[in-house]
C-alpha positions as MATLAB code, in Angstrom:
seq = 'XXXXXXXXXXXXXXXXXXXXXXXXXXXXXXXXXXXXXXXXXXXXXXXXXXXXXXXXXXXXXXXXXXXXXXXXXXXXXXXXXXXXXXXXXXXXXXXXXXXXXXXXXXXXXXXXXXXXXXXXXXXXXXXXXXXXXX';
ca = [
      72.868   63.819   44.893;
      71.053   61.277   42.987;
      71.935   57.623   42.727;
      73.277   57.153   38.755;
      71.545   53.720   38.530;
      68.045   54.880   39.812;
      65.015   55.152   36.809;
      62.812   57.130   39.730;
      63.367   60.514   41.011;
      61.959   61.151   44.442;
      59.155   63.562   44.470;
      59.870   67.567   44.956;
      57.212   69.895   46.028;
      57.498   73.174   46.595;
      54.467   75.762   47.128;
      54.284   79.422   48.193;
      51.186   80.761   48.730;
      50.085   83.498   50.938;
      48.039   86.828   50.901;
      47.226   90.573   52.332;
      44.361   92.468   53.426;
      44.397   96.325   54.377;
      42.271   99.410   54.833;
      40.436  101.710   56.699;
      37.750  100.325   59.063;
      35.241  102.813   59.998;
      36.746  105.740   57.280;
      39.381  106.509   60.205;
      42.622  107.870   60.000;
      43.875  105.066   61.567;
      44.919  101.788   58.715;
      45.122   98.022   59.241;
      47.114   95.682   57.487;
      47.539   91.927   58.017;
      49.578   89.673   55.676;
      50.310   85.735   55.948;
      52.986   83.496   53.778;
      53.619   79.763   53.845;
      55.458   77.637   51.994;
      55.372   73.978   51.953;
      58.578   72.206   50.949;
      58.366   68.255   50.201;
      61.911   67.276   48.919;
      61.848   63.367   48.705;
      64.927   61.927   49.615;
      66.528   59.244   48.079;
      67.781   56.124   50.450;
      70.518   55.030   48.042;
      71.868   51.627   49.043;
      70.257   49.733   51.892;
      72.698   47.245   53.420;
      70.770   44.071   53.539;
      72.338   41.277   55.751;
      74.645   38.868   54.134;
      73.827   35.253   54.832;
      76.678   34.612   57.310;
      75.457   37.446   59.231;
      71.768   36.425   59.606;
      73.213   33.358   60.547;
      74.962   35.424   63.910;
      78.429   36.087   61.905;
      79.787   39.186   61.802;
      83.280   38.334   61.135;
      83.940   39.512   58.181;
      82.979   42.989   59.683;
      84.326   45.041   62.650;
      82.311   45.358   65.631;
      82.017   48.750   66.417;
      81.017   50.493   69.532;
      80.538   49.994   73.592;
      78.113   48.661   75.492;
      75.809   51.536   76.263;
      74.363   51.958   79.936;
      74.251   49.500   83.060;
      70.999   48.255   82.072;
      71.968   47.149   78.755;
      75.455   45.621   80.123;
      73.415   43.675   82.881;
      70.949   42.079   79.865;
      74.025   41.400   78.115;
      75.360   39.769   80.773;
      72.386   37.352   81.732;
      71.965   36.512   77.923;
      75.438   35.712   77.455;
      76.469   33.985   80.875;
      79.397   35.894   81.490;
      79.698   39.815   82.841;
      79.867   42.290   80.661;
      79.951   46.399   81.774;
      79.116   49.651   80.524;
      81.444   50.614   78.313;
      82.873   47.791   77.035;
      83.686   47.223   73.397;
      81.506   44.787   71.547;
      84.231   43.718   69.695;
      85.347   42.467   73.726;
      82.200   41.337   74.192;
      82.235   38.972   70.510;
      85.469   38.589   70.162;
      85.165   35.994   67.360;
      82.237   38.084   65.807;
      79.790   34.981   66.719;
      76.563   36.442   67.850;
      74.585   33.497   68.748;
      70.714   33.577   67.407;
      69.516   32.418   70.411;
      70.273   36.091   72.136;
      68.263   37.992   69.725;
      65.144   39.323   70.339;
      62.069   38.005   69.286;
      61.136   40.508   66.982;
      64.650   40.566   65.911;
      63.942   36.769   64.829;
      60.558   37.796   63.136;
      61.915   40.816   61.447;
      65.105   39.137   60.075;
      63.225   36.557   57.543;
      61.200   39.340   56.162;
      64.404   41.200   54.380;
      65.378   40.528   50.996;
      67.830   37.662   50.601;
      70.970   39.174   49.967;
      72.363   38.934   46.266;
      76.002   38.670   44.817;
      77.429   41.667   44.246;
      77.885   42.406   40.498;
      81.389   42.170   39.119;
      81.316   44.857   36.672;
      78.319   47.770   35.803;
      77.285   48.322   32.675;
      77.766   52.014   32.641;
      77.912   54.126   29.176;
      78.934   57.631   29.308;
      78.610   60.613   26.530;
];
């Protein structure tokens, strides 16, 4: 389903092609036939809304949102647990883990860091759409 507010459709390609060949090599009785069909299908999707983060959150809080999720793996509880200074094990909620939502900055990964200043600045969300129907 396509977004109402989008100008763009995303691109849809579809093309069947294909062909046969048969006969009688050497004026036998005997016949040969080959055939071959392909079709190539290119349905663009659309991405809709991409959440970008909110200011609090590039800030490290996630507050206003519920963690979600467990800590997946030894491995990952163990780097969890010599980032954060305390212990943390597999399977524990995050929510357990951040209980106050504060993720501090300082525990992100550096391309995390990199990454995070190259998004769009998040923008007030609009309090009414101008939307005309019929």
């Amino acid at each position: 389903m396509r977004e109402i507010l989008l100008q763009d459709r995303a691109a849809y390609r579809q093309n069947q092609f294909g062909g046969a060949v048969g006969g009688t090599p050497f004026h036998k009785s005997v016949a040969v036939f080959a055939d071959y069909q392909g079709t190539r299908l290119t349905e663009g999707i659309d991405t809709g809304n991409i959440a970008v983060p909110s200011t609090a959150e590039r800030g490290g809080d996630f507050s206003q949102i519920p963690l979600t999720g467990n800590v997946n793996g030894n491995a990952w509880a163990a780097q969890l647990s010599a980032l954060l200074g305390k212990s943390v094990s597999a399977g524990e909620a995050y929510s357990t883990v951040f209980p106050d939502g504060q993720i501090s900055q300082s525990i992100w990964s550096a391309p995390e860091n990199i990454c995070l200043h190259r998004f769009l600045s998040p923008t007030p969300e609009p309090r009414s759409l101008p939307l005309r129907r019929g």
